Short mmCIF file of C-alpha atoms and ligand atoms in Angstrom, two decimals:
data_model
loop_
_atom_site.label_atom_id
_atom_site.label_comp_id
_atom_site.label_asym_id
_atom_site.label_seq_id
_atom_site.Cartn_x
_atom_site.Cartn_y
_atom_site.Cartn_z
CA UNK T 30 9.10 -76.44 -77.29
CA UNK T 31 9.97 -77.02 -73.75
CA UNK T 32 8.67 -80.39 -72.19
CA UNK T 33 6.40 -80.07 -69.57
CA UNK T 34 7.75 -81.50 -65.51
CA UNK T 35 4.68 -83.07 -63.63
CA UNK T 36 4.88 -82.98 -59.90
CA UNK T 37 5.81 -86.40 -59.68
CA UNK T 38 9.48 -85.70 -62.00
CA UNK T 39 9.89 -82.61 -59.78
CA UNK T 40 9.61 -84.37 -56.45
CA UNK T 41 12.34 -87.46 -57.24
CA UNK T 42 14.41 -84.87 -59.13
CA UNK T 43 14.48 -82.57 -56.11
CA UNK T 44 15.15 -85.82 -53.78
CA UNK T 45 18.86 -85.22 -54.66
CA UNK T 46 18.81 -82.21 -52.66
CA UNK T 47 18.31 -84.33 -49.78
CA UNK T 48 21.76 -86.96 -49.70
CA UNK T 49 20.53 -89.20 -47.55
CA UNK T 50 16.75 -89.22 -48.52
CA UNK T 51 14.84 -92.74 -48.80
CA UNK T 52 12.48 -91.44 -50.90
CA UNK T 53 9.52 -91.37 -48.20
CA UNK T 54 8.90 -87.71 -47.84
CA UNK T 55 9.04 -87.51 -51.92
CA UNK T 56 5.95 -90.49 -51.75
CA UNK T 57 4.20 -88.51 -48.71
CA UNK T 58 4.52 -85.36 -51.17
CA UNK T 59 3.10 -87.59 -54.17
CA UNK T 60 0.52 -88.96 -51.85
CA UNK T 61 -1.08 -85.45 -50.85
CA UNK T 62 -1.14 -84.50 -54.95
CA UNK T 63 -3.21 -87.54 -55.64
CA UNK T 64 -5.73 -86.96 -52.41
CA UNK T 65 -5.55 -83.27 -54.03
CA UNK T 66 -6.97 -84.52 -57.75
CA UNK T 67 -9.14 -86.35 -55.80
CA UNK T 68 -10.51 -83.24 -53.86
CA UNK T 69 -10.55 -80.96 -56.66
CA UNK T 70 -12.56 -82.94 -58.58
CA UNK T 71 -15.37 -82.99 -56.03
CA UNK T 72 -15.00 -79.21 -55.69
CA UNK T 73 -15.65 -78.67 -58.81
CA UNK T 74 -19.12 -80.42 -58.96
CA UNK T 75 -20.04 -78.44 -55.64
CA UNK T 76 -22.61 -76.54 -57.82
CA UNK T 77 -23.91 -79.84 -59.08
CA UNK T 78 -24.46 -81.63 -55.89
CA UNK T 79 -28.06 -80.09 -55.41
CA UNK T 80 -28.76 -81.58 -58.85
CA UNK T 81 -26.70 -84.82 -58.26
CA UNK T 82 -28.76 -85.54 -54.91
CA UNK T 83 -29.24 -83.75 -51.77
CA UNK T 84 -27.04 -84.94 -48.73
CA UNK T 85 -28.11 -87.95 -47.09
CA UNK T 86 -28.99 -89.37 -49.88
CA UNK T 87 -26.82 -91.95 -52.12
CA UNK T 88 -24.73 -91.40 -55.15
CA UNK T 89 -23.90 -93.63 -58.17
CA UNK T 90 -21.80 -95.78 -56.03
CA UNK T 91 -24.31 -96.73 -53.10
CA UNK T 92 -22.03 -93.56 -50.88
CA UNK T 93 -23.85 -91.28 -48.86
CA UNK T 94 -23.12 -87.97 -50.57
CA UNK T 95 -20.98 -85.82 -47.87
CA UNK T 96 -20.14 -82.29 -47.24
CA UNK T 97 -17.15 -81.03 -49.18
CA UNK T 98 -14.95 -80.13 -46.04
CA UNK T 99 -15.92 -83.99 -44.67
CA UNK T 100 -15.21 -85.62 -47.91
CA UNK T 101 -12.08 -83.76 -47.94
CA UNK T 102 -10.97 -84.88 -44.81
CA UNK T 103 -11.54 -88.54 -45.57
CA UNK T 104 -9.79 -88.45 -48.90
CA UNK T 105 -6.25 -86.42 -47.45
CA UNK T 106 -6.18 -88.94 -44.43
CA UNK T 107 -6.91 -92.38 -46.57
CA UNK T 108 -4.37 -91.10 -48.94
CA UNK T 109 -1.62 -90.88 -46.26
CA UNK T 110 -2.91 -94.27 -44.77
CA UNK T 111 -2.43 -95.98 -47.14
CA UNK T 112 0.77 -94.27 -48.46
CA UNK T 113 2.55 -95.58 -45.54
CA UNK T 114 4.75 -92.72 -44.37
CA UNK T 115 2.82 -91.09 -42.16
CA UNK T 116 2.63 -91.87 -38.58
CA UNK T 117 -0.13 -89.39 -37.25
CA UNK T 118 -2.26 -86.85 -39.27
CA UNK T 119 -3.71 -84.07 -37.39
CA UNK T 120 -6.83 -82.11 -38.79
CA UNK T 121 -9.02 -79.05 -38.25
CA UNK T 122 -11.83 -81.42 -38.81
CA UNK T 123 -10.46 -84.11 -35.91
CA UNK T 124 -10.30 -82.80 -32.58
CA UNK T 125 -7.71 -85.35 -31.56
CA UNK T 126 -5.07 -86.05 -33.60
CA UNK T 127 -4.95 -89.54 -35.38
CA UNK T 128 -2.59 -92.46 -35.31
CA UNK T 129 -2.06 -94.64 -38.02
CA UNK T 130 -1.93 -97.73 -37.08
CA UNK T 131 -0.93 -100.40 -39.82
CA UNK T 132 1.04 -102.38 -41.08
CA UNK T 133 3.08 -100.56 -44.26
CA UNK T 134 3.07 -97.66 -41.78
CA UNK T 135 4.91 -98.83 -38.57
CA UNK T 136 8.07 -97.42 -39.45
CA UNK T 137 6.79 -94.13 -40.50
CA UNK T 138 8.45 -91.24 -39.56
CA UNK T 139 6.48 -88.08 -40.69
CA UNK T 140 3.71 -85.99 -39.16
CA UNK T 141 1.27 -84.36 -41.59
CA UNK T 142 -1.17 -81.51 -39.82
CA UNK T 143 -3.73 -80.78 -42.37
CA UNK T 144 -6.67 -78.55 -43.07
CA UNK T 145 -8.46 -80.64 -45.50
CA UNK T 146 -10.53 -77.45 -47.01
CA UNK T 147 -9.52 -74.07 -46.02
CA UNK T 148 -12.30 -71.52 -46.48
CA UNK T 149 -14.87 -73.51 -46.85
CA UNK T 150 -18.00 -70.99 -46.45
CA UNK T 151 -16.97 -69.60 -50.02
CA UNK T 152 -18.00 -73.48 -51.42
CA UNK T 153 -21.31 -72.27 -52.15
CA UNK T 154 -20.50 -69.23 -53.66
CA UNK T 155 -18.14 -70.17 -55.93
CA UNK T 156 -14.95 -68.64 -54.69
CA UNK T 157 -11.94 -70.37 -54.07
CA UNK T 158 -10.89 -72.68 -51.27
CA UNK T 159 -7.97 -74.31 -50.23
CA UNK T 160 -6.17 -77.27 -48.48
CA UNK T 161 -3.04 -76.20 -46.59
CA UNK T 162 -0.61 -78.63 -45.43
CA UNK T 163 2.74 -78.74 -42.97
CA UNK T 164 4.90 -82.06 -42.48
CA UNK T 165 7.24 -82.43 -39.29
CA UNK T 166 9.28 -85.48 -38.72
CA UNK T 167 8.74 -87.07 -35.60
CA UNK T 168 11.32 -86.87 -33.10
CA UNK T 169 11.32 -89.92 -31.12
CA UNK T 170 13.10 -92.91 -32.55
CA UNK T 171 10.97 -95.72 -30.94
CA UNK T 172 7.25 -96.91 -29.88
CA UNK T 173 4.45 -94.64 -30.94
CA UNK T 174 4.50 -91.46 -31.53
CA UNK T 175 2.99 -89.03 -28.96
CA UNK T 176 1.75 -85.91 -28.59
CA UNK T 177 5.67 -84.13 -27.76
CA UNK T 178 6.01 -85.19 -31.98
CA UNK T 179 3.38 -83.20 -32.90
CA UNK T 180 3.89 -80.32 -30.38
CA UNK T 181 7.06 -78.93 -32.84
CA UNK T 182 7.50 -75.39 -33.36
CA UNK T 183 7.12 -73.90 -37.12
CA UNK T 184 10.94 -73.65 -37.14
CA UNK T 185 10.88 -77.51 -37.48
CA UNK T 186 9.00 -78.18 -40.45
CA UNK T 187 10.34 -80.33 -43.22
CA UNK T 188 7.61 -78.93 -45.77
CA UNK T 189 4.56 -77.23 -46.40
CA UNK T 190 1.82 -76.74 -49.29
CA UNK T 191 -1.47 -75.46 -49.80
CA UNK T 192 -3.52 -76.22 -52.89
CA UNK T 193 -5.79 -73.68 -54.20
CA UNK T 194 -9.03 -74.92 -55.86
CA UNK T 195 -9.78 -71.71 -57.80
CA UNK T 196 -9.86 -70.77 -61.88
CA UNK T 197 -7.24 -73.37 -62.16
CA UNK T 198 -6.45 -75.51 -59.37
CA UNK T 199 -2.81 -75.12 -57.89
CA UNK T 200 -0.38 -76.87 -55.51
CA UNK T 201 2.60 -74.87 -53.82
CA UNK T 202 5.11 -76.28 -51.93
CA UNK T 203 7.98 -75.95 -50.44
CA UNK T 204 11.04 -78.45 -49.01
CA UNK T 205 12.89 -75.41 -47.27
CA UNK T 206 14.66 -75.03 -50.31
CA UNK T 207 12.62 -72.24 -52.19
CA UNK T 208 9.03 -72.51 -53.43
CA UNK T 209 7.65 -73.98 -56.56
CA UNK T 210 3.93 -73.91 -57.72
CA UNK T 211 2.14 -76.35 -60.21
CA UNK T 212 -1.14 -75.82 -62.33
CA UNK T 213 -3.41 -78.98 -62.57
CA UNK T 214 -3.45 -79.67 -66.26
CA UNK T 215 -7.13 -81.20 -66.54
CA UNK T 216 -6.51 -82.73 -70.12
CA UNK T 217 -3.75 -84.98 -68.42
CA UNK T 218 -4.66 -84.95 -65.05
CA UNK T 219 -1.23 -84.00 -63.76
CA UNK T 220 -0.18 -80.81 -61.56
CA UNK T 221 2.52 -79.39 -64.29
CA UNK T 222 5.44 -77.03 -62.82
CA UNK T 223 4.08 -73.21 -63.86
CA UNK T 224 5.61 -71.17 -61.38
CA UNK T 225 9.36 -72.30 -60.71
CA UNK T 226 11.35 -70.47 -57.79
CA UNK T 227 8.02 -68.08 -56.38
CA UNK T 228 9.30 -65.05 -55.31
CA UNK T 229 7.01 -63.08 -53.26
CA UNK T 230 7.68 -58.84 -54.24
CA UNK T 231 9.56 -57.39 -51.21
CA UNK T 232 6.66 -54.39 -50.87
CA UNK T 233 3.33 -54.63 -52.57
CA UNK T 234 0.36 -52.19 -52.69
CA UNK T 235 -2.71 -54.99 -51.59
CA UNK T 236 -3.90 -55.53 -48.23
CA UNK T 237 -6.15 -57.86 -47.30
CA UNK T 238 -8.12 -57.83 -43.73
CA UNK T 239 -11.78 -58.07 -42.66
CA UNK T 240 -12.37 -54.41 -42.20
CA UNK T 241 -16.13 -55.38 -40.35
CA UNK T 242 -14.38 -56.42 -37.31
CA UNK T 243 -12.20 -53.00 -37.32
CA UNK T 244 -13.80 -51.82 -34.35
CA UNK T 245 -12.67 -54.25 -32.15
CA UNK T 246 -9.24 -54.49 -33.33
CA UNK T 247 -6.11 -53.08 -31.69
CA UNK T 248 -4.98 -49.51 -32.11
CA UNK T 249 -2.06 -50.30 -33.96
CA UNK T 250 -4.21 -52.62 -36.61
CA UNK T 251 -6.38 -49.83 -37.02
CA UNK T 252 -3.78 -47.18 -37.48
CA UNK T 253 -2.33 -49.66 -39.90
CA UNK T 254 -5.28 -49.76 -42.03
CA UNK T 255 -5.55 -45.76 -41.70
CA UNK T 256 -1.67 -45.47 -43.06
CA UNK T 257 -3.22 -48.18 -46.26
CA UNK T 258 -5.69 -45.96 -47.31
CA UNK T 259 -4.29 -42.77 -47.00
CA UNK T 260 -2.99 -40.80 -50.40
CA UNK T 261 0.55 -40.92 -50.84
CA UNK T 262 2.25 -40.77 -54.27
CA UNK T 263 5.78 -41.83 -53.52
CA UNK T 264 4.42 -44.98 -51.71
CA UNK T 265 2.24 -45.66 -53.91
CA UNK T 266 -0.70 -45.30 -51.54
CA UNK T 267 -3.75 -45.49 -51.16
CA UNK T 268 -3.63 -49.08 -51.70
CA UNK T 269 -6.00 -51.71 -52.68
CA UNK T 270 -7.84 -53.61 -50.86
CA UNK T 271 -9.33 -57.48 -51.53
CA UNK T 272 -10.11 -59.92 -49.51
CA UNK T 273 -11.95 -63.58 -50.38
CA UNK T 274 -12.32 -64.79 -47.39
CA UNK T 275 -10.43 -67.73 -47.89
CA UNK T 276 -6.65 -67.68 -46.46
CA UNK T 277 -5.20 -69.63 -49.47
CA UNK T 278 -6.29 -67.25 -52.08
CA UNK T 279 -5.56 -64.32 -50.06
CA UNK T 280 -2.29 -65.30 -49.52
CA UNK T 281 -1.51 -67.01 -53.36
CA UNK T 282 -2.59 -63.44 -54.55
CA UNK T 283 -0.41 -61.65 -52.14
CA UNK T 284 2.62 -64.29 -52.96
CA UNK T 285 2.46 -64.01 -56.51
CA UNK T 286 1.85 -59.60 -56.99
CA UNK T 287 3.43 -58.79 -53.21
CA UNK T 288 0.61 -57.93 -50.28
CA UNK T 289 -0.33 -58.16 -46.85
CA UNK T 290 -2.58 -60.55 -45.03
CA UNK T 291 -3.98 -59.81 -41.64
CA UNK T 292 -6.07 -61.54 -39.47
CA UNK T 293 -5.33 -59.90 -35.83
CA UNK T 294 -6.57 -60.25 -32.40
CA UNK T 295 -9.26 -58.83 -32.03
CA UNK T 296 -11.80 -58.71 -28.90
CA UNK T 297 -13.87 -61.69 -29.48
CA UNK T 298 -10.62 -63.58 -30.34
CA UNK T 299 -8.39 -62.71 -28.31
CA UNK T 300 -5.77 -65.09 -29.94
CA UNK T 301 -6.65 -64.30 -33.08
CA UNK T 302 -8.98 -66.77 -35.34
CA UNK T 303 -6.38 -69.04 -37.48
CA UNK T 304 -5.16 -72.22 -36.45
CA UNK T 305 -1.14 -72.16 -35.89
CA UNK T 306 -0.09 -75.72 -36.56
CA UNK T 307 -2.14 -76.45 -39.87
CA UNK T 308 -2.71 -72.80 -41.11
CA UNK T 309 0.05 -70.27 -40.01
CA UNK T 310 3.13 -72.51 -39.74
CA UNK T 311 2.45 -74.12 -43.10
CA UNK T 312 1.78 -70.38 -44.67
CA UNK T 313 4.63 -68.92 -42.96
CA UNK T 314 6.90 -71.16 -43.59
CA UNK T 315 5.86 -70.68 -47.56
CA UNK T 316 6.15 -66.71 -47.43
CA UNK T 317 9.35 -67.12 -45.73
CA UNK T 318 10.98 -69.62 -48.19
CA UNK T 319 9.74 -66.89 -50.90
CA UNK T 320 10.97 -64.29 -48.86
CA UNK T 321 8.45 -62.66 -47.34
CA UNK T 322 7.35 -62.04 -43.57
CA UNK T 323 5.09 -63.80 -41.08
CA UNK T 324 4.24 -62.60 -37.55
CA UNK T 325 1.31 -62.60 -35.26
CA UNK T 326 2.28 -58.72 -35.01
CA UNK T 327 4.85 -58.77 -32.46
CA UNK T 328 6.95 -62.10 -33.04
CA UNK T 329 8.05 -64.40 -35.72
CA UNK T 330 4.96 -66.97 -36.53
CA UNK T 331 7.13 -70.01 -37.08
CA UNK T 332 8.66 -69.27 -33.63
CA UNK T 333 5.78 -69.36 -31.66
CA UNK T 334 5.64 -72.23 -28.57
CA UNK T 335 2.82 -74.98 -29.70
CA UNK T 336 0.98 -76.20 -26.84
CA UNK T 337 -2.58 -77.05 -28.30
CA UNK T 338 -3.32 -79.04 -31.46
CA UNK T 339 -6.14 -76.41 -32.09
CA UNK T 340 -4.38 -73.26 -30.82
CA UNK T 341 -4.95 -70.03 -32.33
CA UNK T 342 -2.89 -66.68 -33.59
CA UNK T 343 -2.99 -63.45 -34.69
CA UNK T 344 -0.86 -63.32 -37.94
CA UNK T 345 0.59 -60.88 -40.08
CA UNK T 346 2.17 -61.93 -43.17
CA UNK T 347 3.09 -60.85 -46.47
CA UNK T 348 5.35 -58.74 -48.47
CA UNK T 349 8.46 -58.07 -46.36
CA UNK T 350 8.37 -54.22 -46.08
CA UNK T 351 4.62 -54.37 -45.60
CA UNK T 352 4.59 -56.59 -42.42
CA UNK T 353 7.53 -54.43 -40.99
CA UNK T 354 5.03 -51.49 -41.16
CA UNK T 355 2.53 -53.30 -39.69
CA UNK T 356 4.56 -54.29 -36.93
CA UNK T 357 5.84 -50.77 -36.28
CA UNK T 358 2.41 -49.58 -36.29
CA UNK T 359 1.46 -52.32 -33.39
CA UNK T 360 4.87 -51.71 -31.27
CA UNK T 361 3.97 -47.67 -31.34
CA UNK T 362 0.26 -48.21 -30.81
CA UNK T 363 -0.66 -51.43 -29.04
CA UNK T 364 2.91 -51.86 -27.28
CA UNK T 365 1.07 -53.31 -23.98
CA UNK T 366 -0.19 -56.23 -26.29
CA UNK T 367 2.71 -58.82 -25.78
CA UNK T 368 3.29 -62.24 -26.48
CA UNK T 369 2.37 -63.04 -23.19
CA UNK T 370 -0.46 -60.75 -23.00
CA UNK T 371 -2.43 -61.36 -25.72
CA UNK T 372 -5.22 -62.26 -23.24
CA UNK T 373 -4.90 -58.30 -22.07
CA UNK T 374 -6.47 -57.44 -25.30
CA UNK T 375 -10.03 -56.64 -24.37
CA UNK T 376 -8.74 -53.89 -21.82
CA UNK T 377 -7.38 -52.05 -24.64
CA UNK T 378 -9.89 -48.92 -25.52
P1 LIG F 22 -12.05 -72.16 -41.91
O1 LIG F 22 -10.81 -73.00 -41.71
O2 LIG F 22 -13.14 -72.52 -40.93
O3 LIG F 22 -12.49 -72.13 -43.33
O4 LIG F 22 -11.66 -70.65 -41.46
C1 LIG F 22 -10.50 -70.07 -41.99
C2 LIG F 22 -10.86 -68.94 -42.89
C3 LIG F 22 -9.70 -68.36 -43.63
O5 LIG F 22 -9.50 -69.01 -44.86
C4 LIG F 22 -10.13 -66.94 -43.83
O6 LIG F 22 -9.06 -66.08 -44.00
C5 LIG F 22 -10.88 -66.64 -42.57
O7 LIG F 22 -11.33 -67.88 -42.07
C6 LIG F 22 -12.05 -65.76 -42.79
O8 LIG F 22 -12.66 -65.45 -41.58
P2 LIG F 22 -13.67 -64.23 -41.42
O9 LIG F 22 -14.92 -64.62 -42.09
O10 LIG F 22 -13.82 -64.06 -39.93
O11 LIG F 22 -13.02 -63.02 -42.04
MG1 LIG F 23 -9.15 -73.31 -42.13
#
């Protein structure tokens, strides 16, 4: 029988791809796993918690009991804090981005942007949710870091993961050197290597968008969606459509049987909903490494300038034959629509 790899071998195995690694980004990897056990375990008592004591009130160990998205904040950044690597963490739940400032971590040299839990309006419903991570190392060689470190464009990313806290709880991640996903093993309380070298299908037959908002996205979205359902035999069409609601399990399901995800401009958000730096770069950067596509319909995701810790984009990623339709659709349709213009979108109509 073949022996099972934990996360933990995998990581200092994989450190020889790196000749002159120190180890540190191997115990920053290690460091998110554990603050990942941690989270799970919490998420999977989410049911419970009306049972276990309403929030505001105490638990077992004199804590205030805390929402799930809060509580997974707290446990992702005190994991990195106190792993020492990590010089800044930035969060969807922070609206500045934090500096560690301690001891074991004044020669850290990596940048962690984080969404601590991804989806997080399915929680009481039962579906899956997800953290997704992306780690940069910080540019300047002295003092603090500042805000130019965490400004770095997709391109620069040193690695990215999401966990998915669904029928089994997951973590995917990738160096830059391919993509390798894990299945938390509950009896032993380790993430075990299940899905060596993910390759996401080159064309797939799923698409996954929130058809409520269709009437206020572009033309070429909508034409999109039109080509997707319409019956064609030799392209397998119509196709199917699912969507959770969460990004993460969207885009696991789309990695692992080949699909589209899409969540486009539309006229309330004109830049689109999802956050670039800690929920398209991280993603993108995954689906490329597996060799898919990532866009916000018009140019390369991991490309995009950063300017705002927060900022938002359209995106467009998935199977690679399936986001090149897409994108036809929106260069013969919504051509006026522009990196630069994305603003313009509300005069479309
Ligand atoms: P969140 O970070 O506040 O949970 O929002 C992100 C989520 C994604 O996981 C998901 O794809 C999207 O928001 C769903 O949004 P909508 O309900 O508008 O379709
Ligand atoms: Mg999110």
């Amino acid at each position: 029988m073949q022996g099972v790899k934990t996360l933990g071998q995998f990581i200092i195995e994989k450190q020889a791809d790196f000749p002159y690694a120190k180890g540190e980004l191997s115990r920053l990897l290690r460091d998110i796993g554990i603050a990942a056990k941690l989270v799970n375990r919490e998420v999977n008592k989410a049911g419970l918690a009306d049972i276990l004591g309403d929030a505001g009130s105490t638990n077992i160990q004199g804590e205030g009991q805390k929402k799930l998205d809060v509580y997974a904040n707290e446990q992702f950044i005190s994991a990195l804090q106190s792993g020492g690597e990590c010089c800044i963490v930035v969060s969807e739940e922070n609206d500045e981005y934090l500096y560690i400032d301690s001891e074991i971590s004044k020669n850290a040299k990596y940048i962690v942007a984080i969404d601590p839990l991804d989806g997080s309006s399915n929680i009481d419903v039962n579906v899956a949710v997800g953290t997704i991570f992306s780690i940069y190392r910080r540019k300047s060689t002295e003092g603090k870091a500042t805000m130019d470190d965490v400004l770095q464009q997709g391109t620069q990313q040193v690695a990215a993961g999401y966990v998915i806290y669904g029928s089994s709880t997951m973590l995917v991640y990738t160096t830059g050197k391919g993509v390798n996903g894990f299945t938390l093993d509950p009896s032993i309380g380790e993430f075990c290597l299940s899905h060596p070298d993910m390759q996401m299908p080159k064309d797939g037959n799923i698409y996954s968008i929130n058809e409520g908002y269709y009437t206020h996205f572009p033309d070429g979205i909508k034409k999109y969606i039109k080509y997707c359902q319409v019956e064609d035999k030799p392209t397998n069409r119509p196709y199917t459509s699912r969507y959770t609601g969460s990004m993460v399990a969207d885009l696991h399901r789309s990695l692992i049987k080949g699909g589209i995800f899409i969540y486009p401009m539309t006229a309330q958000a004109p830049s689109g909903k999802l956050r670039l730096v800690y929920e398209c770069n991280p993603m993108a950067f995954i689906v490329e490494q597996a060799g898919g596509k990532a866009s916000n319909g018009y140019s390369r995701i991991l490309e995009l300038e950063v300017t705002d810790l927060h900022q938002r984009t359209a995106i467009v990623i998935g199977s690679e034959q399936m986001v090149k339709k897409a994108e036809e659709m929106l260069a013969c349709f919504s051509p006026q629509i522009t990196k630069r213009t994305f603003e313009g979108l509300v005069t479309i109509q």
